[in-house]
XYZ file of C-alpha atoms in Angstrom:
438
model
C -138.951 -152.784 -189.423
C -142.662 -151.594 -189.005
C -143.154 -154.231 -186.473
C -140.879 -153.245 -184.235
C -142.163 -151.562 -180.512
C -141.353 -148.105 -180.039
C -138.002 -147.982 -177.370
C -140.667 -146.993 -174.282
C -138.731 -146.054 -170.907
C -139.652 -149.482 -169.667
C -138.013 -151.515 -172.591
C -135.080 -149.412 -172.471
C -134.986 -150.096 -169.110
C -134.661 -153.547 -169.688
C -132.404 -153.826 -172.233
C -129.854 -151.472 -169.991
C -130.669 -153.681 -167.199
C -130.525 -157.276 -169.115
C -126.910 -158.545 -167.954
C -127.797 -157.533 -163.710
C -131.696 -158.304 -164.317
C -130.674 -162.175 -165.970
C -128.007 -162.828 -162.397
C -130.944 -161.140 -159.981
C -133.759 -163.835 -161.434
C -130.871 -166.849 -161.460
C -129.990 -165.800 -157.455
C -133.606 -166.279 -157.182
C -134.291 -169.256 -159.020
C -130.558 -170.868 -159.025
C -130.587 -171.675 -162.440
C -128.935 -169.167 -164.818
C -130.767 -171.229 -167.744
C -134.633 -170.482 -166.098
C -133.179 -167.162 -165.642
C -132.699 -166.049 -169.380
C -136.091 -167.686 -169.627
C -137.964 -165.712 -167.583
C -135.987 -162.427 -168.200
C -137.533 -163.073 -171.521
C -140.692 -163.460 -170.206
C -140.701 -160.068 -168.613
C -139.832 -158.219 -171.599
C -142.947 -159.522 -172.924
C -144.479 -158.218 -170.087
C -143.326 -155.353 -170.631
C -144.161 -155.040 -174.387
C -147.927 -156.400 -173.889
C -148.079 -153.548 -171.215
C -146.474 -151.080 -173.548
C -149.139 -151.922 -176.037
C -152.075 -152.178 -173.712
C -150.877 -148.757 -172.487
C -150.245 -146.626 -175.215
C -151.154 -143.574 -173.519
C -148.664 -143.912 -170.244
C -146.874 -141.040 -170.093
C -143.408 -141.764 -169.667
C -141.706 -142.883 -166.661
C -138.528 -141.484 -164.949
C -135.450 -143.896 -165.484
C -135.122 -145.042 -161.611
C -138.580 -145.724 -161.627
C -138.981 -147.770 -164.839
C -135.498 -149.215 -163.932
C -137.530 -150.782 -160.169
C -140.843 -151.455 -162.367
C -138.847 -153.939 -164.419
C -137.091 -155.731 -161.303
C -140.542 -155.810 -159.937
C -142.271 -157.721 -162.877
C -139.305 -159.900 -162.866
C -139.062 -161.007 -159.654
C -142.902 -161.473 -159.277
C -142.338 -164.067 -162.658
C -139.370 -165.227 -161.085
C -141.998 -166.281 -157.752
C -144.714 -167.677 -159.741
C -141.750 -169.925 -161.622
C -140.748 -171.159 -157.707
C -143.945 -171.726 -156.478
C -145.119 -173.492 -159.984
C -141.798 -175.553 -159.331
C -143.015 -176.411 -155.525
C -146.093 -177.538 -156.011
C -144.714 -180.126 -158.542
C -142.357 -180.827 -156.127
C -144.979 -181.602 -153.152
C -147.251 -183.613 -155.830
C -144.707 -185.764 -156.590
C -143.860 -186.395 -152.799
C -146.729 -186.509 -151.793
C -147.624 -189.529 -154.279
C -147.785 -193.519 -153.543
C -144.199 -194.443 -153.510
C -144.994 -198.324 -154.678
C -143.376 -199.152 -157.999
C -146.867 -199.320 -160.086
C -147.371 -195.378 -158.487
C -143.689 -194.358 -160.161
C -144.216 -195.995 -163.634
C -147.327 -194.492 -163.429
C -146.213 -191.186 -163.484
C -143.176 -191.585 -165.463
C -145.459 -192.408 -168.034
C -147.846 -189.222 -168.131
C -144.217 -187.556 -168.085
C -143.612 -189.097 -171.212
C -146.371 -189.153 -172.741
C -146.569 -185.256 -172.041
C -143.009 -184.808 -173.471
C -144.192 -186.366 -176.475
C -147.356 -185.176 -177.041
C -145.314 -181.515 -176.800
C -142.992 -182.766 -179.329
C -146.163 -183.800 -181.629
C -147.778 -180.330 -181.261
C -144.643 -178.496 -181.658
C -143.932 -180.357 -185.172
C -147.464 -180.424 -186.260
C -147.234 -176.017 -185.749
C -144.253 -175.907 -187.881
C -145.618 -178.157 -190.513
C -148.315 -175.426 -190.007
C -145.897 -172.545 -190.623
C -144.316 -174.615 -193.853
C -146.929 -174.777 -195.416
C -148.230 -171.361 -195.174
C -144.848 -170.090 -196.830
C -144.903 -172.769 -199.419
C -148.074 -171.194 -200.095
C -146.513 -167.759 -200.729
C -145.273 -166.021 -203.755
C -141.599 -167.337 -204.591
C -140.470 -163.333 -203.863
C -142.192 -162.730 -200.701
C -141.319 -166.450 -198.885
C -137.815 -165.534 -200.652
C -137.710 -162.171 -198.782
C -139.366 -163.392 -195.531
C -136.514 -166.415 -194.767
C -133.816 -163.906 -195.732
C -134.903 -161.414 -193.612
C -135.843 -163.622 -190.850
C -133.597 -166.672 -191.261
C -130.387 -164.771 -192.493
C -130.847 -161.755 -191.124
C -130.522 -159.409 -194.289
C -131.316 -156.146 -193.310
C -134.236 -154.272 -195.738
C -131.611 -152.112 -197.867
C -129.913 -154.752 -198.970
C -132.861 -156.542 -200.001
C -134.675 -154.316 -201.684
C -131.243 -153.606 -203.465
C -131.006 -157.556 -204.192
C -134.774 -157.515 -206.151
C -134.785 -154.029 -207.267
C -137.526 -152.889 -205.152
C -137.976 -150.235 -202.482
C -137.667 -150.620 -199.054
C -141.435 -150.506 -198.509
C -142.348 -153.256 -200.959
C -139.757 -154.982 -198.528
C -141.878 -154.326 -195.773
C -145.097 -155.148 -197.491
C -143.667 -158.548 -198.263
C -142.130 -159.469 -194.770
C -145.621 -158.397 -193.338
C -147.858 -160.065 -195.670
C -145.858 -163.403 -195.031
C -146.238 -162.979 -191.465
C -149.542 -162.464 -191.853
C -149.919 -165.628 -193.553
C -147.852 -167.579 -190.755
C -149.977 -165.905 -188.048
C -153.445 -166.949 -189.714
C -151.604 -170.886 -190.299
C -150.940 -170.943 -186.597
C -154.371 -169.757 -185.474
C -155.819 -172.313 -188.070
C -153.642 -175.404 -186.249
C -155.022 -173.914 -182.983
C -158.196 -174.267 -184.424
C -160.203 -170.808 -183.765
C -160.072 -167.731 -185.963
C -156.952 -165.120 -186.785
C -158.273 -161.419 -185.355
C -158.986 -159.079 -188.071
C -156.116 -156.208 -187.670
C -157.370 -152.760 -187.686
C -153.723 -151.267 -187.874
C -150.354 -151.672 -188.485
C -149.607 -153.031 -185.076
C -151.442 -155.760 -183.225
C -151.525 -156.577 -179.595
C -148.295 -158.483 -178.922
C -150.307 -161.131 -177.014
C -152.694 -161.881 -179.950
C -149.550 -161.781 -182.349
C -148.235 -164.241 -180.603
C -151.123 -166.281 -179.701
C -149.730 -167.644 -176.286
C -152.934 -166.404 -173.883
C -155.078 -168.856 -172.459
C -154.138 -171.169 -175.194
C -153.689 -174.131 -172.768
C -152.469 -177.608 -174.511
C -149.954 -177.098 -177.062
C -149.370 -173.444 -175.828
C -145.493 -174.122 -175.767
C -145.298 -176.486 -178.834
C -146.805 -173.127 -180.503
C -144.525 -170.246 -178.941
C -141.291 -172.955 -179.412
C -142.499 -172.530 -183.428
C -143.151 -168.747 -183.564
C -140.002 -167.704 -181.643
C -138.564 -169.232 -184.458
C -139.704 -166.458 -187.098
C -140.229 -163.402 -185.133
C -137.027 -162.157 -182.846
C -136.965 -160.636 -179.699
C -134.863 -157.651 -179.775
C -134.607 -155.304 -183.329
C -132.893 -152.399 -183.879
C -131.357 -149.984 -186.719
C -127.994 -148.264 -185.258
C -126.663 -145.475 -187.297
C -124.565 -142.451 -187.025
C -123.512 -139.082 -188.834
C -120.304 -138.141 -190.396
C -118.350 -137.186 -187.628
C -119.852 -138.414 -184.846
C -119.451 -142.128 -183.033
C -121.829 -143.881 -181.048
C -121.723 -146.329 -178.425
C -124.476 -148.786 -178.016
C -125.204 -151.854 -175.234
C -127.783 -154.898 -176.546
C -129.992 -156.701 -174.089
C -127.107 -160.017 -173.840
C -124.056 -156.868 -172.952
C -122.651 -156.838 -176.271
C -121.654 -153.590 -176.833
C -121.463 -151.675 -180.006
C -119.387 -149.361 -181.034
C -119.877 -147.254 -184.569
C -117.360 -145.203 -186.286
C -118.560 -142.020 -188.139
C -121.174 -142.628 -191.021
C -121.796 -146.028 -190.482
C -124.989 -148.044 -190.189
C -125.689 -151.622 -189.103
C -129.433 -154.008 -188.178
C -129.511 -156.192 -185.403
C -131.972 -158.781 -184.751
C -132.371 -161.342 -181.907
C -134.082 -164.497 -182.333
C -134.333 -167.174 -180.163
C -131.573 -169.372 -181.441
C -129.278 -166.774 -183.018
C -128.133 -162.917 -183.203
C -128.081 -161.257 -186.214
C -126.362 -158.180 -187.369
C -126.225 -156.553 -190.655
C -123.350 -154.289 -191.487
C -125.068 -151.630 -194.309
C -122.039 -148.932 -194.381
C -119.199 -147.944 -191.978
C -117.168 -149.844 -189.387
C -117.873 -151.231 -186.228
C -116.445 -152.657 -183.559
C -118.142 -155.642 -181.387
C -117.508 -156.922 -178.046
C -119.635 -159.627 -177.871
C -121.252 -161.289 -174.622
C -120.943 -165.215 -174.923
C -123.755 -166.704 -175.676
C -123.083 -171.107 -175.883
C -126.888 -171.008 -177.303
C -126.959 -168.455 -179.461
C -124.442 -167.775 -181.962
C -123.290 -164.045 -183.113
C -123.084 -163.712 -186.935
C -122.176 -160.918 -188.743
C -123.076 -160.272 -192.457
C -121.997 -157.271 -194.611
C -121.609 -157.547 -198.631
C -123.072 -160.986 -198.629
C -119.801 -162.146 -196.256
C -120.521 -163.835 -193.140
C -118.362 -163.676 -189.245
C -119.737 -166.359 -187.010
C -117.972 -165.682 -182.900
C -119.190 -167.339 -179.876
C -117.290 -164.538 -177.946
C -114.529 -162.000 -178.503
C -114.066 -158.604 -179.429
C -113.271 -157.206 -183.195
C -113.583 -154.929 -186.191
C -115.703 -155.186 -189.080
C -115.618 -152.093 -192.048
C -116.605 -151.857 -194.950
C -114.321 -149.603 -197.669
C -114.758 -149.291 -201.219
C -116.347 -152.810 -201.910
C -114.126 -154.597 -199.459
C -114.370 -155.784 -196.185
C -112.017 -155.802 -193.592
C -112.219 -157.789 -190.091
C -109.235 -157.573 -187.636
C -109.557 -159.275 -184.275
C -108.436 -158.261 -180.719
C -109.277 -160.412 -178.811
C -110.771 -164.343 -179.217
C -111.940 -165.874 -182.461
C -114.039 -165.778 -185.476
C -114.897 -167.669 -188.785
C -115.328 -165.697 -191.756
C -117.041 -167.144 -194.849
C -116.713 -165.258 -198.057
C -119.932 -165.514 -200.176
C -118.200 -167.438 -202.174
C -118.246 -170.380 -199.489
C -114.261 -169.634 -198.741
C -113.938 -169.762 -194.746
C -110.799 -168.474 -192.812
C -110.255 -168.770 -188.915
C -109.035 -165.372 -187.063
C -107.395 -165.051 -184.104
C -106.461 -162.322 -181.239
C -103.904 -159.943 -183.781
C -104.872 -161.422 -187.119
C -107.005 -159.357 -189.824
C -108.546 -160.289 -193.299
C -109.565 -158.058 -196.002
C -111.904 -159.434 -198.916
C -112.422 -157.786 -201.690
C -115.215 -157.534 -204.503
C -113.708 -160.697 -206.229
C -114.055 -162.473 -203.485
C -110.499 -162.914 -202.992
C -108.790 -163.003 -199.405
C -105.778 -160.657 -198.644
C -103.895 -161.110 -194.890
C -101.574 -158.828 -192.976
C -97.818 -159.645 -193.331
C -96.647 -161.681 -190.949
C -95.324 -159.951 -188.315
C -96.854 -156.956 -189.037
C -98.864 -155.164 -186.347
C -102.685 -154.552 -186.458
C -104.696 -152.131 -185.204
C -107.792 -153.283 -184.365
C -110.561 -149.749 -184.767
C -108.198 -147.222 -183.824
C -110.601 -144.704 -184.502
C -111.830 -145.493 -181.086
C -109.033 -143.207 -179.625
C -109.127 -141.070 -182.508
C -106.417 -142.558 -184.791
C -106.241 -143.639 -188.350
C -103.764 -146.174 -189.380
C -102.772 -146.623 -192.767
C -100.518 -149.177 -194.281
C -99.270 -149.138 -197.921
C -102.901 -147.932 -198.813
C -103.957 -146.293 -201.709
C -104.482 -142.423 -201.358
C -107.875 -142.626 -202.949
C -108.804 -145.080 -200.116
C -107.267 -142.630 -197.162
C -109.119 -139.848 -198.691
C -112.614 -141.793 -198.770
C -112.107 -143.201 -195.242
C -111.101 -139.087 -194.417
C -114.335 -138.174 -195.954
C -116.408 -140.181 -193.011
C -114.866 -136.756 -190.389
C -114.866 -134.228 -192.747
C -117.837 -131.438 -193.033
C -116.509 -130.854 -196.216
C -116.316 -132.684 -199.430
C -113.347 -134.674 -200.513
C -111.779 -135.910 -203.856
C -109.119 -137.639 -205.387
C -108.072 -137.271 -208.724
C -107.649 -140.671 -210.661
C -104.277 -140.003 -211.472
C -103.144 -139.718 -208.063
C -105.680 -141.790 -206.639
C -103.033 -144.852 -206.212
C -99.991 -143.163 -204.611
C -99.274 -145.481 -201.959
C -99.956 -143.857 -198.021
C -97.852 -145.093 -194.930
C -98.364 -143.047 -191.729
C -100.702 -142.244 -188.958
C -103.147 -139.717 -189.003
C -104.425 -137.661 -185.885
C -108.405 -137.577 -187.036
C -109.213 -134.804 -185.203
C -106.350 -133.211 -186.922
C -107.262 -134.395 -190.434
C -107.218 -131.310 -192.163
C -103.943 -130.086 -191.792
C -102.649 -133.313 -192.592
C -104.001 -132.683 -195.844
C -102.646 -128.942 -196.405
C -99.399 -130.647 -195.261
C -99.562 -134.098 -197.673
C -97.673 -132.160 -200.778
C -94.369 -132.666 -198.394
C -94.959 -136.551 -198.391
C -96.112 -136.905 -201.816
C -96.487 -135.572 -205.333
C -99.566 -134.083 -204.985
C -101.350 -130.653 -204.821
C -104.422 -129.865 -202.750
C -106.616 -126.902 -203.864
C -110.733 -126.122 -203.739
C -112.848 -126.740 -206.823
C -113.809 -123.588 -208.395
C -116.799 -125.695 -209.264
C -117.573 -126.426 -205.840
C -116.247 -123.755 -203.583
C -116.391 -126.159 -200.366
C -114.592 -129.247 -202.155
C -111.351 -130.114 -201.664
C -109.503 -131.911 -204.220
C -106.275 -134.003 -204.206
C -104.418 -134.265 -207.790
C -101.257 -135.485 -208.510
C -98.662 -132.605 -208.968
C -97.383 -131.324 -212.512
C -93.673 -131.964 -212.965
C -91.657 -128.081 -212.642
């Protein structure tokens, strides 16, 4: 997304760092909930100085690593010593009963002339999309709200992927000049594709109604972005800023987005396999093929094959919603596939799942087509690979070795009636037909 900051040594830093750096600030502070606060307000320390600083050159991982504990705990002191000094006013106050209503009163009053502002900006930020083209506000809340990564919408209204990007950006655009007009002072004119993170935000100096107006942007603009992909046959590992780890079987792509109140992936292609950090605030939801997993915290498998998916659990629980509005609960052991008629299939009972065996370098296939083995094959193999239609349903039970895939394939005429030659057409192809009777 062209918004997104550049992964600087500092940022990646912190997102390494985000599990130890969120229980360092809560030893500090003794509040685990101020702690994911202020961790977030160093990484926007971090980002304004990334964007202040452009021309930094980059800094050596131990070093960035004790720049980022530095900014934290200095946020981390300024949070105890703001704390103290409400502390000592309040002790220090008339302790007569007029003294306490008194201030319970400004408390209030404070609380609700926070709750005032903070309704008043998103009135502010309604508007402004109400305002917008039915396509681009359309675009904006899926890509925001829903978390639908750019392919698929510019897939969804036949655009391209820039004309995506134009319309996210001119929409936030439009919510960033709303917001300065409820502050009351002028949006900056932008000279390039990327503005100063403080002024896109608009939290500097703002005084009254500062929080009421960072509560309402958080809303639209997440904190954490990302496109993970990989090659055919290679796998890749990744770790988010909350520890949820990532891991991505060959040719397989996926978005992730964190927002304030949610995290957001988008399974394009591929499979991968989450173990996800729990998160009570901030639920992690899954969509691929217009299908939805909602978990709180567990560890599972969702790939996409041929127009279905597939999601097979480990460990803990999910909900999966067809987009169809059909919902089924998982457990540890149980797996779902839906395919494109929206129609739910589940494992035999007592039949055992494999949850991503690819992890250890293992395919397991049950009762599945050979056209599907071949295509899933295809993700490992440097060369091309076909099956012909008449032997593209011959039923395949076995386990395959991947690293071994090719000479299960010179050996598959044993198993099954099939032949496997190259395409004189296409020298590097291999091609799977079924085998004429002698």
């Amino acid at each position: 997304m062209s918004a997104q900051l550049s992964p600087t040594p500092l940022l990646r830093a912190f997102q390494d760092s985000y599990q130890d750096l969120v229980r360092f600030i809560a030893r500090r502070t003794g509040s685990t909930h101020d702690a994911r606060e202020l961790a977030h307000d160093t990484w926007l320390r971090l980002a304004e100085r990334t964007e202040s600083e452009p021309g930094d050159r980059p800094s050596p991982e131990p070093a960035a690593r004790a720049y980022v504990y530095t900014v934290a705990e200095n946020i981390a002191i300024d949070h105890l010593r703001h704390r103290q000094r409400g502390m000592e006013r309040f002790a220090s106050a008339p302790q007569d009963a007029d003294a306490e209503v008194g201030a319970a009163h400004d408390h209030s009053t404070h609380d609700i002339a926070e709750r005032l502002s903070h309704r008043q900006a998103l009135d502010a930020v309604d508007a402004a999309l109400r305002q917008l083209p039915q396509r681009s506000r359309d675009i904006f809340l899926a890509d925001r709200l829903e978390g639908t990564g750019h392919a698929e919408l510019a897939e969804r209204y036949g655009v391209s992927i820039k004309t995506v990007e134009r319309e996210v950006m001119r929409a936030l655009d439009s919510v960033e000049a709303a917001l300065h007009r409820w502050r009351g002072d002028t949006a900056p004119v932008r000279t390039g594709r990327r503005r100063a993170l403080s002024a896109l935000l608009g939290v500097v100096g703002m005084g009254v109604g500062s929080t009421a107006l960072w509560q309402a942007w958080r809303q639209w603009i997440p904190s954490y972005q990302s496109t993970l992909a990989t090659a055919v046959g290679r796998l890749r590992t990744q770790t988010l800023p909350d520890g949820t780890r990532l891991s991505l079987d060959a040719a397989s792509r996926t978005e992730v987005a964190y927002y304030a109140t949610r995290r957001a992936v988008q399974l394009l292609a591929g499979s991968v396999f989450f173990d996800v950090a729990r998160d009570e605030t901030r639920p992690f939801v899954v969509t691929a093929l217009g299908h939805e997993i909602t978990v709180l915290g567990t560890r599972f498998e969702a790939a996409l094959q041929d127009g279905n998916l597939r999601v097979a659990v480990e460990s803990g629980q999910v909900r999966v919603r067809s987009s169809s509005g059909e919902e089924r609960v998982l457990g540890a052991g149980d797996s779902v596939r839906i395919d494109a008629s929206q129609q739910f299939t589940t494992a035999h009972p007592g039949e055992a799942v494999a949850v991503a065996p690819w992890r250890e370098g293992w395919l397991d296939f049950h009762h599945v087509p050979l056209g599907e083995v071949v295509s899933r094959l295809a993700r490992y193999s440097p060369r091309p690979l076909r099956v012909e239609p008449d032997a593209a349903s011959l039923p395949v039970f076995g386990r395959v070795h991947i690293a071994q895939a090719g000479t299960w394939l010179r050996l598959l005429p044993g198993s099954l009636p099939v032949q496997v030659s190259e395409d004189l057409g296409s020298p590097h192809a291999i091609v799977i037909a079924r085998r004429s009777p002698s």
